Short mmCIF file of C-alpha atoms in Angstrom, two decimals:
data_model
loop_
_atom_site.label_atom_id
_atom_site.label_comp_id
_atom_site.label_asym_id
_atom_site.label_seq_id
_atom_site.Cartn_x
_atom_site.Cartn_y
_atom_site.Cartn_z
CA UNK A 724 -179.59 45.07 164.80
CA UNK A 725 -175.70 45.06 165.08
CA UNK A 726 -173.52 46.97 162.77
CA UNK A 727 -174.28 46.15 159.29
CA UNK A 728 -172.22 48.17 156.64
CA UNK A 729 -174.39 48.84 153.67
CA UNK A 730 -171.27 48.50 151.30
CA UNK A 731 -170.74 44.87 151.71
CA UNK A 732 -172.47 41.71 150.66
CA UNK A 733 -173.62 38.88 153.03
CA UNK A 734 -174.43 35.31 153.24
CA UNK A 735 -177.39 33.50 154.80
CA UNK A 736 -174.47 31.71 156.97
CA UNK A 737 -173.38 35.20 158.37
CA UNK A 738 -170.23 35.92 156.39
CA UNK A 739 -169.65 39.35 154.97
CA UNK A 740 -168.01 39.74 151.54
CA UNK A 741 -166.33 42.92 150.32
CA UNK A 742 -165.24 43.83 146.71
CA UNK A 743 -161.54 44.97 147.01
CA UNK A 744 -161.79 46.36 143.53
CA UNK A 745 -158.85 44.62 142.18
CA UNK A 746 -160.78 41.17 141.36
CA UNK A 747 -160.44 40.02 144.93
CA UNK A 748 -162.96 39.62 147.70
CA UNK A 749 -162.32 39.80 151.38
CA UNK A 750 -164.23 37.52 153.66
CA UNK A 751 -165.24 37.61 157.37
CA UNK A 752 -168.04 36.97 159.98
CA UNK A 753 -170.75 39.63 160.77
CA UNK A 754 -171.04 41.60 163.77
CA UNK A 755 -174.21 39.42 164.52
CA UNK A 756 -172.24 36.29 164.20
CA UNK A 757 -169.49 37.46 166.51
CA UNK A 758 -171.90 38.61 169.07
CA UNK A 759 -173.72 35.05 169.02
CA UNK A 760 -170.42 33.24 169.33
CA UNK A 761 -169.07 35.51 172.27
CA UNK A 762 -165.27 35.46 173.27
CA UNK A 763 -163.43 34.11 170.24
CA UNK A 764 -160.39 32.18 171.40
CA UNK A 765 -159.18 30.60 168.06
CA UNK A 766 -159.22 30.89 164.29
CA UNK A 767 -158.17 28.47 161.74
CA UNK A 768 -157.62 30.39 158.49
CA UNK A 769 -157.42 28.63 155.18
CA UNK A 770 -154.00 28.01 153.36
CA UNK A 771 -153.00 30.51 150.78
CA UNK A 772 -153.52 28.84 147.47
CA UNK A 773 -156.27 26.47 148.48
CA UNK A 774 -159.03 26.24 145.98
CA UNK A 775 -162.59 26.51 147.45
CA UNK A 776 -166.02 25.59 145.99
CA UNK A 777 -168.86 27.83 146.78
CA UNK A 778 -170.58 26.89 150.31
CA UNK A 779 -167.52 24.74 151.29
CA UNK A 780 -166.25 24.95 154.82
CA UNK A 781 -163.05 27.14 154.81
CA UNK A 782 -162.15 28.18 158.23
CA UNK A 783 -163.07 27.58 161.78
CA UNK A 784 -163.80 30.17 164.45
CA UNK A 785 -163.71 28.83 168.02
CA UNK A 786 -165.24 30.93 170.93
CA UNK A 787 -165.66 30.17 174.68
CA UNK A 788 -169.01 28.71 173.68
CA UNK A 789 -168.67 26.72 170.52
CA UNK A 790 -166.80 26.28 167.23
CA UNK A 791 -168.31 27.47 163.93
CA UNK A 792 -167.32 26.74 160.36
CA UNK A 793 -166.91 29.62 157.91
CA UNK A 794 -168.20 28.97 154.60
CA UNK A 795 -166.84 30.23 151.24
CA UNK A 796 -169.43 32.48 149.79
CA UNK A 797 -168.16 32.03 146.15
CA UNK A 798 -165.90 29.53 144.52
CA UNK A 799 -162.36 30.58 144.00
CA UNK A 800 -158.75 30.37 145.52
CA UNK A 801 -157.40 31.79 148.69
CA UNK A 802 -154.88 34.52 147.92
CA UNK A 803 -154.26 35.64 151.52
CA UNK A 804 -155.24 34.70 155.07
CA UNK A 805 -155.24 37.06 158.07
CA UNK A 806 -152.06 35.86 160.02
CA UNK A 807 -152.77 38.34 162.69
CA UNK A 808 -155.84 36.22 163.76
CA UNK A 809 -153.52 33.21 164.96
CA UNK A 810 -151.94 35.77 167.97
CA UNK A 811 -154.98 37.93 168.37
CA UNK A 812 -158.29 35.89 167.32
CA UNK A 813 -160.52 38.37 169.73
CA UNK A 814 -159.81 41.00 166.89
CA UNK A 815 -163.13 39.23 165.29
CA UNK A 816 -164.98 40.80 168.34
CA UNK A 817 -163.60 44.22 168.38
CA UNK A 818 -163.50 44.91 164.46
CA UNK A 819 -165.41 42.24 162.47
CA UNK A 820 -165.39 44.31 159.34
CA UNK A 821 -162.04 45.82 159.58
CA UNK A 822 -159.00 44.15 161.13
CA UNK A 823 -161.04 40.91 161.77
CA UNK A 824 -161.15 39.72 158.23
CA UNK A 825 -160.63 36.07 157.88
CA UNK A 826 -159.14 35.69 154.38
CA UNK A 827 -159.15 37.02 150.81
CA UNK A 828 -160.41 35.15 147.66
CA UNK A 829 -159.63 35.46 143.92
CA UNK A 830 -163.05 34.22 142.71
CA UNK A 831 -163.58 31.98 139.71
CA UNK A 832 -166.59 33.92 138.54
CA UNK A 833 -166.63 37.56 139.92
CA UNK A 834 -170.48 37.94 138.90
CA UNK A 835 -171.18 35.57 141.54
CA UNK A 836 -170.59 38.35 144.07
CA UNK A 837 -173.72 40.38 142.69
CA UNK A 838 -175.85 37.15 143.74
CA UNK A 839 -174.96 37.76 147.49
CA UNK A 840 -177.44 39.42 150.08
CA UNK A 841 -177.50 43.23 150.52
CA UNK A 842 -177.54 44.60 153.98
CA UNK A 843 -181.28 44.84 153.87
CA UNK A 844 -181.71 41.21 152.66
CA UNK A 845 -179.28 39.94 155.35
CA UNK A 846 -180.92 42.03 158.03
CA UNK A 847 -184.19 40.31 157.13
CA UNK A 848 -182.39 36.66 157.21
CA UNK A 849 -181.50 37.51 160.95
CA UNK A 850 -184.80 38.84 161.90
CA UNK A 851 -186.40 35.53 160.45
CA UNK A 852 -183.91 33.45 162.31
CA UNK A 853 -185.06 35.11 165.53
CA UNK A 854 -188.76 34.61 165.08
#
């Protein structure tokens, strides 16, 4: 299994979510997802101020292989997008959990964060997909 930090939450669609401790969440794609996509060449981040519903397509990551939608794990408002990805989208390949974050969200209901997958459940999701 690829790198999987235990302190993050995950979705079945391969996004990771970090509680920033200030009422916001940071969202990106997992190491597994970036490996499956291959070399990332473009990232379309959501606009600051955009309101997202849970499971709504919120960003697009394009690689040499394919384009993939990124889904909002929780409903909320985008408070920041990672502007560095417009110049260096490959950062997601080299640092998916640190510098390669895609956007930050102020959730409508922070308790929804607890309903996301923990690392073990996400690892099982990936294993089930590969069977």
